Coordinates of C-alpha atoms in Angstrom, one line a residue:
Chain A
X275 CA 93.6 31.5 122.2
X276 CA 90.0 31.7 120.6
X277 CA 87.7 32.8 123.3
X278 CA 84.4 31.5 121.4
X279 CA 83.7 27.8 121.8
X280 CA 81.5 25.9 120.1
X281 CA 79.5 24.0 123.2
X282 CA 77.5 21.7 120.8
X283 CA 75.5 21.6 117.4
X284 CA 72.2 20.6 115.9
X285 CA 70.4 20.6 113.0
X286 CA 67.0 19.1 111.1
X287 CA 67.6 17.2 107.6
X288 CA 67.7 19.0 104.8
X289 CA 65.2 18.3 102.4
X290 CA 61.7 18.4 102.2
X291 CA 59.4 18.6 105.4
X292 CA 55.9 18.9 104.3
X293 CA 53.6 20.0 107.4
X294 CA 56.4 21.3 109.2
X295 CA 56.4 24.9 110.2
X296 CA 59.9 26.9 110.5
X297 CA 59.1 26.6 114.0
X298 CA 58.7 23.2 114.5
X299 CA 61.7 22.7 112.5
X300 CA 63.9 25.8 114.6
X301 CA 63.4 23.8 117.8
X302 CA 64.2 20.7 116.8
X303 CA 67.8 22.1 116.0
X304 CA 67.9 24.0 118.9
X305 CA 67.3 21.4 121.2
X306 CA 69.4 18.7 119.9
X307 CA 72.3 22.0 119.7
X308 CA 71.7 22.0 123.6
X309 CA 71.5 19.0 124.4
X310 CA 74.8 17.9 123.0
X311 CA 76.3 21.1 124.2
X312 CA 75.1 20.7 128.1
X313 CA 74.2 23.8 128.7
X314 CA 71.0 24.8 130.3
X315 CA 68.5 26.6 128.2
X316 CA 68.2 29.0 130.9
X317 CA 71.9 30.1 131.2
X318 CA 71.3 31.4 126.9
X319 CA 71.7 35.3 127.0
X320 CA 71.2 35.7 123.8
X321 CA 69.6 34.6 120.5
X322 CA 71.0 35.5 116.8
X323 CA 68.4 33.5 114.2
X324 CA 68.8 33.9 111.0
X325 CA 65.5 33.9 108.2
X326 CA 65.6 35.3 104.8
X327 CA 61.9 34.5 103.7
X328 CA 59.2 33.8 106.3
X329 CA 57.0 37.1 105.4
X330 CA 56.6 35.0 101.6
X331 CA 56.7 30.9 103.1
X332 CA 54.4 31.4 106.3
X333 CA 53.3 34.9 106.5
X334 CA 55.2 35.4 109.4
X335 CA 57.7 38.1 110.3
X336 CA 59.3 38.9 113.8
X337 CA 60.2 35.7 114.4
X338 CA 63.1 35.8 116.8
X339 CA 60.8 36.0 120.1
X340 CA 58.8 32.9 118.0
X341 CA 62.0 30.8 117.6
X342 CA 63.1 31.9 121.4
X343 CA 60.0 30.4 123.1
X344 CA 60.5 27.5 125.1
X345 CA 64.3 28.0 125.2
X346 CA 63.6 28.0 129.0
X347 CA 64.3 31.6 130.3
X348 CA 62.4 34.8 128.6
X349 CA 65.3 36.5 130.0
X350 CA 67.2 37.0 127.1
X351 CA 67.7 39.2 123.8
X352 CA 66.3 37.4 120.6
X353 CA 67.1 38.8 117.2
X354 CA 66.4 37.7 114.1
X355 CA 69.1 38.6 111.2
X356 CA 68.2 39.2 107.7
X357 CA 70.8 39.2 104.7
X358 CA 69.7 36.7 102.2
X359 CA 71.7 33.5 102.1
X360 CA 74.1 34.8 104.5
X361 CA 71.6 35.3 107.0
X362 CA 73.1 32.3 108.6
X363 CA 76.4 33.4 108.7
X364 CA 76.0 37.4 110.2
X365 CA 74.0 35.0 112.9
X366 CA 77.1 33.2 113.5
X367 CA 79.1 36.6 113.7
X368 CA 76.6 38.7 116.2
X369 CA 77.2 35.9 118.0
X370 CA 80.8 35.9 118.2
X371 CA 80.9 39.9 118.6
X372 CA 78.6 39.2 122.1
X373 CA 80.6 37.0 123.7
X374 CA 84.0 38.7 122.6
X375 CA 82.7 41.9 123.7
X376 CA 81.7 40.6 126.5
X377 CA 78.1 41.1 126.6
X378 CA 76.8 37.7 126.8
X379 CA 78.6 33.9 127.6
X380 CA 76.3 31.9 126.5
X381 CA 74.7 32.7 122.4
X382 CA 72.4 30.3 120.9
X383 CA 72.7 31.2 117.1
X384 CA 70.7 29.8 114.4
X385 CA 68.4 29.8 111.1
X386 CA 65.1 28.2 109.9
X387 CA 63.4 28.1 106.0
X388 CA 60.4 26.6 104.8
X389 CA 60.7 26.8 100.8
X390 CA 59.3 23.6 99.8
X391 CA 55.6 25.1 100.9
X392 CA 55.7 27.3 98.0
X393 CA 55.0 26.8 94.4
X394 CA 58.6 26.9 91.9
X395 CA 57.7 30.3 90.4
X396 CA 56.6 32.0 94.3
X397 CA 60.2 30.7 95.1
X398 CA 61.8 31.9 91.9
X399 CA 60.3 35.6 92.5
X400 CA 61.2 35.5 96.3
X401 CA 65.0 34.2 95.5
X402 CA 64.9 37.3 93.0
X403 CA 64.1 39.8 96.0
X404 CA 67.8 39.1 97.2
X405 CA 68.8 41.3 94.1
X406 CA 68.4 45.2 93.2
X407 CA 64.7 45.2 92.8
X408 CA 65.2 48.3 90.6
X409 CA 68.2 47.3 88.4
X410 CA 67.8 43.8 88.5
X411 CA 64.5 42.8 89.3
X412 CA 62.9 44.6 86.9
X413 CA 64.3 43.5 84.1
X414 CA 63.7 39.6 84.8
X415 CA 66.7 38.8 86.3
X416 CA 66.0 35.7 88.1
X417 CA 68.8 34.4 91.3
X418 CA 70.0 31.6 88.6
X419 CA 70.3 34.4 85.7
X420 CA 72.1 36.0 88.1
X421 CA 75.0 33.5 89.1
X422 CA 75.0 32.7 85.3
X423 CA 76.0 36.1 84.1
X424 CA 78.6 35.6 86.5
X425 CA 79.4 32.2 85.0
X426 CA 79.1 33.8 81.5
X427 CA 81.9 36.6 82.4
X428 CA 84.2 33.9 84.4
X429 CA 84.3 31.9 81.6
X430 CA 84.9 34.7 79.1
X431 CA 87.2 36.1 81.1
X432 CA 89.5 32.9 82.4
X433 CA 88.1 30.5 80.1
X434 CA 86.7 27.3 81.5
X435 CA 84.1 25.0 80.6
X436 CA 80.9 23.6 81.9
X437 CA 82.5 20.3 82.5
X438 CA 84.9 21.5 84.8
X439 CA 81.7 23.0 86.8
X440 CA 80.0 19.8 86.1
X441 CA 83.1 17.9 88.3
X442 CA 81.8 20.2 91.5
X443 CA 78.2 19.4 91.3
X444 CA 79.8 15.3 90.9
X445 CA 81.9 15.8 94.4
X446 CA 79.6 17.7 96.2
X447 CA 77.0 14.9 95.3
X448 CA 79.2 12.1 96.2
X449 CA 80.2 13.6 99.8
X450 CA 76.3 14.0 100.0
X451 CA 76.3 10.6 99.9
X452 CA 77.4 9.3 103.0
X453 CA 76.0 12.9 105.1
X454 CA 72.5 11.1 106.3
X455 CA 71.4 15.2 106.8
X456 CA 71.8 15.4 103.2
X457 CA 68.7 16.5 100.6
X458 CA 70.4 14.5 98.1
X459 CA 71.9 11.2 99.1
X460 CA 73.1 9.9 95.8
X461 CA 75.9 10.3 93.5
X462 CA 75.6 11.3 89.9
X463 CA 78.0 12.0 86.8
X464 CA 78.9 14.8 84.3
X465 CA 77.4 14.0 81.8
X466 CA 73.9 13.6 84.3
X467 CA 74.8 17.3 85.0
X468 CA 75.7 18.1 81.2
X469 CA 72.5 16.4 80.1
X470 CA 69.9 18.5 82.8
X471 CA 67.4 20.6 81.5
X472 CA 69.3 24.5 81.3
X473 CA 67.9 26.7 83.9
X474 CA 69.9 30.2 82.8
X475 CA 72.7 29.7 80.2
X476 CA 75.1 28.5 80.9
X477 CA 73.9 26.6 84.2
X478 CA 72.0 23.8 84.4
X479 CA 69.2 22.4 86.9
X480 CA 72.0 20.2 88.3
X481 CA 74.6 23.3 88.2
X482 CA 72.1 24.5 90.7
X483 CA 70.8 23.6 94.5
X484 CA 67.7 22.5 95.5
X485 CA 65.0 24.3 97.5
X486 CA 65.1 23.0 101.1
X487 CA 63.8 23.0 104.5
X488 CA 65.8 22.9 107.3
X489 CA 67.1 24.3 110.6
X490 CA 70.0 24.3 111.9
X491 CA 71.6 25.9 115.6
X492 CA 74.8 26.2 117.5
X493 CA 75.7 27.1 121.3
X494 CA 78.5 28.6 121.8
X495 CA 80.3 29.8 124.5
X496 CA 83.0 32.1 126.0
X497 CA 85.8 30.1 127.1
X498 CA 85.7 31.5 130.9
X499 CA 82.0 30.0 131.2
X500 CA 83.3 26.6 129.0
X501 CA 86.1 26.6 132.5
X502 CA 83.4 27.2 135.5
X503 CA 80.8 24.5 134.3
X504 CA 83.5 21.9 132.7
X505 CA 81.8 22.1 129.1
X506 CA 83.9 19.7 126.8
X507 CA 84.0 22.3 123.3
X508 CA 86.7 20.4 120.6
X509 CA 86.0 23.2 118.3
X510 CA 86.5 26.5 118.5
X511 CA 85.7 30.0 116.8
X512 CA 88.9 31.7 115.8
X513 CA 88.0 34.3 113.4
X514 CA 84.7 36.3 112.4
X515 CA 84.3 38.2 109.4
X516 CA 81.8 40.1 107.1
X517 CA 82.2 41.9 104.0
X518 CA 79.6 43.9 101.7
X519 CA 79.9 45.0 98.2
X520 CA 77.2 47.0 95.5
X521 CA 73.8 45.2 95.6
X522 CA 74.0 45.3 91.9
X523 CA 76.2 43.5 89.9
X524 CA 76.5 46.5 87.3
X525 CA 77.7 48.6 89.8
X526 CA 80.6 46.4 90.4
X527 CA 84.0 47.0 88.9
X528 CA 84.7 43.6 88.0
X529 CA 82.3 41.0 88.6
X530 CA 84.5 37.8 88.3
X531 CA 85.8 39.3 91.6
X532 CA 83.7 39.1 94.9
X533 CA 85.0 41.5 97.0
X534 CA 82.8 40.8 99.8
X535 CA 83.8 37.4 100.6
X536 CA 87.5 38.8 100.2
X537 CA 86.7 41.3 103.0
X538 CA 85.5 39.1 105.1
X539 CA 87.9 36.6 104.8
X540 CA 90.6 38.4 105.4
X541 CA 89.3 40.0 108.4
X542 CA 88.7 36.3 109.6
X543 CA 92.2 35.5 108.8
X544 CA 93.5 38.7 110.4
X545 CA 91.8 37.8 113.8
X546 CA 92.5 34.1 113.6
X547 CA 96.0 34.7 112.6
X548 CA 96.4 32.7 109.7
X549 CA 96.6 32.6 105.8
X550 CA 94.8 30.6 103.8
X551 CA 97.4 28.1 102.7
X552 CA 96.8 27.3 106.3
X553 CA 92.9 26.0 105.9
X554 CA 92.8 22.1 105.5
X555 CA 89.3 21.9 105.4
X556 CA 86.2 24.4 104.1
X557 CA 82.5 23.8 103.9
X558 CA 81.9 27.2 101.0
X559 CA 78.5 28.9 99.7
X560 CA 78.3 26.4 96.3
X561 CA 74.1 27.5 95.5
X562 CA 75.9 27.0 92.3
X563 CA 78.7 25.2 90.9
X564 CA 80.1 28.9 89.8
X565 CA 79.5 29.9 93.2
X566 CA 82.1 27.4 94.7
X567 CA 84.6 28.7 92.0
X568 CA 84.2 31.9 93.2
X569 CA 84.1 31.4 96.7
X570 CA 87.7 29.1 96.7
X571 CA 89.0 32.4 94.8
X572 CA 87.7 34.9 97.0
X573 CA 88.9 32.7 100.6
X574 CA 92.5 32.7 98.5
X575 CA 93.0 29.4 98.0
X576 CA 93.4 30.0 94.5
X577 CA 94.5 32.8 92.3
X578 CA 91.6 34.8 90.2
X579 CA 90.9 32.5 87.3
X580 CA 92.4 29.3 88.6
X581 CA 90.0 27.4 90.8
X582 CA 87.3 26.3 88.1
X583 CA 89.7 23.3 87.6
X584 CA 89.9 22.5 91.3
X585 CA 87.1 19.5 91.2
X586 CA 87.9 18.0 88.0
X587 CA 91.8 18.0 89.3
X588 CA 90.5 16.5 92.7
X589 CA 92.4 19.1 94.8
X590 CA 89.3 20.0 96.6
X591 CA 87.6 15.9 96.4
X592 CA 87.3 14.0 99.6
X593 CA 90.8 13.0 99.1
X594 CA 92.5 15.8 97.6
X595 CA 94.8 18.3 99.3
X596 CA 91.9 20.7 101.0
X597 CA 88.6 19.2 100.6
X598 CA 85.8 21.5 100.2
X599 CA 82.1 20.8 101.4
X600 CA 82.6 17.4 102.5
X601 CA 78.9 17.8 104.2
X602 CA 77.5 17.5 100.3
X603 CA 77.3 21.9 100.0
X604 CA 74.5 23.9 99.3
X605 CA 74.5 22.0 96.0
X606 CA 73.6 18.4 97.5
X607 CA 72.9 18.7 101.3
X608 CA 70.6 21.3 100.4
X609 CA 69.7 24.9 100.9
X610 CA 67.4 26.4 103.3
X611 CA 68.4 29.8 102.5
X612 CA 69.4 30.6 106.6
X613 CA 72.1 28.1 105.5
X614 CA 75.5 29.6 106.7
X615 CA 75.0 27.6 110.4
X616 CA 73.9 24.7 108.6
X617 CA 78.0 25.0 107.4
X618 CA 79.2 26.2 110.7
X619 CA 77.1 22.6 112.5
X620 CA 78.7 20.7 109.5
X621 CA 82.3 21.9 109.7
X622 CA 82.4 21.5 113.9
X623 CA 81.5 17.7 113.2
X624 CA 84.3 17.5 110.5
X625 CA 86.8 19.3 112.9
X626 CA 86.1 17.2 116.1
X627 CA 85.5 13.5 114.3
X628 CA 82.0 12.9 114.7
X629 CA 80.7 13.8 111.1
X630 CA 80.3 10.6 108.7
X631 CA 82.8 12.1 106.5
X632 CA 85.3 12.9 109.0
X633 CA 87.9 10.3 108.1
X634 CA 89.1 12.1 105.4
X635 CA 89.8 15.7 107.3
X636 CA 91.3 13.0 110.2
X637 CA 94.3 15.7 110.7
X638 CA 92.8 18.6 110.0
X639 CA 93.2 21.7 112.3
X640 CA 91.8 24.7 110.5
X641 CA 88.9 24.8 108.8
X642 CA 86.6 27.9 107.3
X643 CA 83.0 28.4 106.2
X644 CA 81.9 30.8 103.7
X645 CA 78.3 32.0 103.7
X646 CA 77.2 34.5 101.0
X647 CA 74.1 37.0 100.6
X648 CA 72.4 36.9 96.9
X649 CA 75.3 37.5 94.5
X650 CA 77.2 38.2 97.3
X651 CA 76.9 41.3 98.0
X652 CA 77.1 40.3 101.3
X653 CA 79.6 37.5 103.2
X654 CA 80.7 36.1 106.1
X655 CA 83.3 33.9 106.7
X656 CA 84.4 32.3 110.0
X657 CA 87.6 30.2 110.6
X658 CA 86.9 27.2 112.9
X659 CA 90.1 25.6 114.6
X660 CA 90.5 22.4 116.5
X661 CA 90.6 23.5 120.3
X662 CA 94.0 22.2 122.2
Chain B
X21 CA 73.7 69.9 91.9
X22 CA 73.4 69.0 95.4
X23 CA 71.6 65.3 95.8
X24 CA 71.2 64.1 99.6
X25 CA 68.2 61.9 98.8
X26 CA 67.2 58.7 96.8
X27 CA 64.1 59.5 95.1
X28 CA 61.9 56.6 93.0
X29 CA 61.3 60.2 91.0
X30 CA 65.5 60.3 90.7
X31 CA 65.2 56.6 88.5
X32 CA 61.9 57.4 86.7
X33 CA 63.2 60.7 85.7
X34 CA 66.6 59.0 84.6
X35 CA 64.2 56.6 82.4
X36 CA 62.7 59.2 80.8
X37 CA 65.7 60.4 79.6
X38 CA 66.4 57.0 78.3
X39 CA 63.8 56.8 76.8
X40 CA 63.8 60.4 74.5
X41 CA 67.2 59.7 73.9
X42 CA 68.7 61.8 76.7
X43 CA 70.2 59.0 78.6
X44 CA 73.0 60.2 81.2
X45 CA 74.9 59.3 83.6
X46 CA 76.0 61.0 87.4
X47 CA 79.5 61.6 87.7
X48 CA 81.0 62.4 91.6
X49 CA 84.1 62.3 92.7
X50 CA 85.4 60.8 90.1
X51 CA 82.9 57.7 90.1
X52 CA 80.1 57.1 87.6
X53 CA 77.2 56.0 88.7
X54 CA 73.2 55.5 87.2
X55 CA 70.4 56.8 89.4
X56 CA 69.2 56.1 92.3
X57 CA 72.1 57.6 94.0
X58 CA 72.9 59.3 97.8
X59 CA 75.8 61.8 97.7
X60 CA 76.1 63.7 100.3
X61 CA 77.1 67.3 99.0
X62 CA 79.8 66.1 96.5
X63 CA 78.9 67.9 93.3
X64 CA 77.1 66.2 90.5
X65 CA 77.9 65.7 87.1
X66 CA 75.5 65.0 84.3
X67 CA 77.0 63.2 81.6
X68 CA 75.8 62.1 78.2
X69 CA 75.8 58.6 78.7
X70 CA 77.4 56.7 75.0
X71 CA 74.7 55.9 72.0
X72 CA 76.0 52.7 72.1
X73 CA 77.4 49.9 74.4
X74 CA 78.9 46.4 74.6
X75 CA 77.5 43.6 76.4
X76 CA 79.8 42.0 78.8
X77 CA 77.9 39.3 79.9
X78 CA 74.7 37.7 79.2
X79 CA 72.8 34.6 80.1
X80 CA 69.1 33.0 78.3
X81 CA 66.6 32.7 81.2
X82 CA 64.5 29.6 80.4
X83 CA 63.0 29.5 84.0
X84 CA 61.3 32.6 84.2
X85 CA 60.6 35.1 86.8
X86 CA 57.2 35.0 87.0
X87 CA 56.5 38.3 86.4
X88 CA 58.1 37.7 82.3
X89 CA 56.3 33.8 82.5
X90 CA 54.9 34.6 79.1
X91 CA 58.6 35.8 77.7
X92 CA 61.2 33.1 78.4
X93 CA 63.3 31.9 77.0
X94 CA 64.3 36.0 77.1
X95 CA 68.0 37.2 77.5
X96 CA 69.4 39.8 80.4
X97 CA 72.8 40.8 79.8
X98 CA 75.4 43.4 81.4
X99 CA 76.3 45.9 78.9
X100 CA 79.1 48.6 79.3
X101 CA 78.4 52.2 78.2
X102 CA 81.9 53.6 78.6
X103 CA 82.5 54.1 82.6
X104 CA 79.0 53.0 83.5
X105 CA 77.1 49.0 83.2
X106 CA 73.8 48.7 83.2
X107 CA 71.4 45.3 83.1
X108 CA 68.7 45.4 80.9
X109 CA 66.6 42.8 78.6
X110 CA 67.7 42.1 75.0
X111 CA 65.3 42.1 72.6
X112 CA 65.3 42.3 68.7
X113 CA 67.4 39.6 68.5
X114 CA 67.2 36.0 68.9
X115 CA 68.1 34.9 72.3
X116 CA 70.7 32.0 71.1
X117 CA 72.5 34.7 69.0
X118 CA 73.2 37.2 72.0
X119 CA 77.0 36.9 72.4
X120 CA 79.8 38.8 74.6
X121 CA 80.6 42.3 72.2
X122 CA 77.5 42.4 70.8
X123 CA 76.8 46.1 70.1
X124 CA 73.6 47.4 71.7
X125 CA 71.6 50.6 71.8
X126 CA 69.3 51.0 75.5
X127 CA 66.1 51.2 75.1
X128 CA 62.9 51.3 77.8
X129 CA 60.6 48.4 77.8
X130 CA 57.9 47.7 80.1
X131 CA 56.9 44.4 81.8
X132 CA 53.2 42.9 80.8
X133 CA 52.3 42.1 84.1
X134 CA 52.6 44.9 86.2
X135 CA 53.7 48.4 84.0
X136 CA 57.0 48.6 85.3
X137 CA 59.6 50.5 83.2
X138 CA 63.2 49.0 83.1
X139 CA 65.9 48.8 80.7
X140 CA 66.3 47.4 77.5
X141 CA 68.4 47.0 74.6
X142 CA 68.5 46.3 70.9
X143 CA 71.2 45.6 69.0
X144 CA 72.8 48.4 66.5
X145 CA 71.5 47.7 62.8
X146 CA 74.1 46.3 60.2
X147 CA 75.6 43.8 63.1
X148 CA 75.6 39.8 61.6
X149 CA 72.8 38.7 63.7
X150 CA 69.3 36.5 63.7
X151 CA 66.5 38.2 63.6
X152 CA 63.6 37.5 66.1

């Protein structure tokens, strides 16, 4: 039995929130995260935030005692976690290591981004810093360029077209929909992807996710504290993993493989004690459409090679076999880079009935998020299960 | 050779030898590897790194980093040099004409805005290409 419980969730929109600083937007999150979850600010032992780029957005580093104030006890450890887009996700995982270790019961974890603040090309050459400054950097290689030499060697590779990545940008728009925390509430159609201006060949502004604000935070819980102060928790934390690989995609043996996410997935699996055909549900790092090809491969839900079909097929659709990022993804709920507890507030919804989109993961038991740092070099992936 | 430090010097040195001609590669262990590199004590291995190599992958930047604003659309590929890949700029070429298996010599180039050395390549005369 899963001894980390998720107590309750919260999280900002997603979109733009002009005037807003990260720490505005941080405690709005954490607050609505305890107040659904009941627990007392002052009973939170520890803090695990997750920020890839407040230095470049607000000038402001060292943020985790920042994001702690006002929690409602100084008596605790704040750290803030940096590792790209998977900020987020390692967050989540510290988290889970305290209370399984036994070092804290009661973990706020979290992330903040302001991106909108900046100007398009600030953002482009911040994104880029996620990537081998020397071997990558230098040379131009912007965080689009660099998910579309991935596309480019996929597609060489396995074959594959941009229409069948045009058919995830069209689902995780349409689950975006109905997701009222979603950046983009509003569906659009291949050829409106086809048609987009080209970013990096071969993806295309619409292959791509926006640049978002947003906070999101989650309590959880050990299950022995859940037990002395009658927390309700319908969700629970069954398996933590991380996984790194080269910084640099030209160090990599085979770059159609991400070896990283396959680490840490596994190691999920191994401590939740399950295999992915046992997932039913998965919220995955889609910043773009390649992205959630890779990801679906990497989690094992599909052989190398086989899951660019998945959307257009409709296996992974609201109503397909195993949908994936019901919440709208990266790609259409937005992307404050901390985003990987944005997916883990999202998926605990899904899992306990209370997300719009819940209807269609109505029997679901298992589900898994996937968070990944810059091309991922880093991952982490955490399997969620219903709590009996 | 005995490396147990990462050195700026260890990749500007590396470029120079790009640059005349020279280029290498570090072999360790068994494992091929570009510069910067940590090792330990396993023993080092320079090895002539091939004349030519192949790109793999490539993609057209039209959105820029900002520091190559002036350049787009411009091309970075992945090319493979025997055991070792390395990502670099293609230039001499039109952009729309890079394609997977292109043959390609590396070259230095240096970026306009701030002086920084990094790789590039050109592709070997006598290929069926557009010239810039």
């Amino acid at each position: 039995m899963a001894e980390t419980l998720i107590a309750g969730v919260g999280a900002t929109d997603f979109g733009e929130h002009a005037g807003r600083t990260g720490r505005e937007l941080f405690a709005e999150a954490r607050s609505s995260a305890l107040e659904a979850s009941g627990v007392s600010g002052s009973d939170v032992d520890a803090l695990y935030y997750g920020n890839y780029m407040g230095e470049t957005a607000e000038e402001q580093s060292h943020q985790a005692p920042l994001m702690a104030a006002g929690i409602g006890t100084t008596n605790l450890e704040a750290t803030r976690i940096e590792n790209a887009c998977a900020s987020g996700g390692y967050a989540i995982a510290d988290g889970v290591r305290a209370i399984e270790s036994g070092a804290a019961d009661v973990v706020l974890v979290g992330g903040a981004e302001r991106m909108t603040n900046l100007e398009t090309g600030e953002t482009t050459a911040a994104l880029a810093r996620a990537a081998d400054e020397l071997h990558e950097g230098r040379p131009g290689l912007t965080f689009p360029g660099a998910y579309a030499l991935l596309a480019d060697a996929y597609m060489d590779r396995f074959g594959g077209s941009r229409d069948a990545l045009a058919h995830i940008a069209v689902k995780n728009h349409a689950n975006a929909a109905t997701n009222p925390k979603a950046q983009f509430q509003s569906e659009i159609d291949v050829a409106d992807v086809l048609e987009a201006p080209t970013v990096a060949d071969p993806l295309g502004l619409l292959d791509a996710c926006p640049i978002t604000d947003g906070a999101a935070a989650a309590v959880l819980v050990s299950r022995a504290y859940a037990e002395r102060n009658d927390l309700e928790a319908a969700v629970s934390i069954a398996g933590s993993g991380r996984g790194t690989d080269t910084l640099a995609l030209q160090a990599r043996e085979d770059v159609t493989r991400m070896r990283a996410a396959e680490s840490a997935a596994d190691a999920a699996y191994d401590q939740a004690g399950i295999a992915p055909e046992d997932v039913d549900v998965a919220e995955v790092h889609d910043c773009f459409t390649i992205a959630e090809v890779l990801a679906l491969e990497a989690l094992g839900f599909y052989e190398p090679g086989e899951a660019i079909t998945a959307a257009a097929d409709g296996e992974t659709t609201a109503d397909g076999e195993r949908p994936v990022n019901l919440s709208g993804g990266l790609k259409a709920k937005g992307h404050p880079v901390a985003t990987g507890v944005g997916q883990l507030v999202e998926l605990t919804k899904l899992l306990a009935g209370t997300h719009p989109n819940a209807d269609a993961v109505a029997d679901a038991e298992v589900g898994v998020t996937h968070n990944a740092g810059g091309t991922v070099a880093t991952a982490a992936v955490h399997v969620l299960e219903v709590d009996s | 050779m005995s490396v147990e430090r990462v050195l700026q010097a260890d990749y500007d040195s590396w470029l120079d030898a790009l640059e005349e001609g020279d280029g290498y590669y570090l072999r360790t262990d068994g494992e091929a590897t570009i510069p910067p590199l940590v090792t330990g004590d396993a023993d080092l291995e320079r090895v002539p790194l091939a004349r030519t190599g192949t790109v793999d992958s490539k993609t057209v930047i039209r959105v820029p980093h900002p520091d190559f604003g002036e350049d787009a659309p411009y091309v970075v590929a992945l090319a493979s040099f025997g055991p070792v890949t390395l990502t670099g700029q293609v230039t001499g070429i039109d952009p729309e004409a890079v394609e997977t298996g292109l043959e390609v010599e590396p070259t230095v180039l240096e970026s306009g805005t701030d002086a920084e050395r990094f790789v590039g390549f050109t592709p070997v005369d006598g290929q069926e290409v557009t010239d810039e």
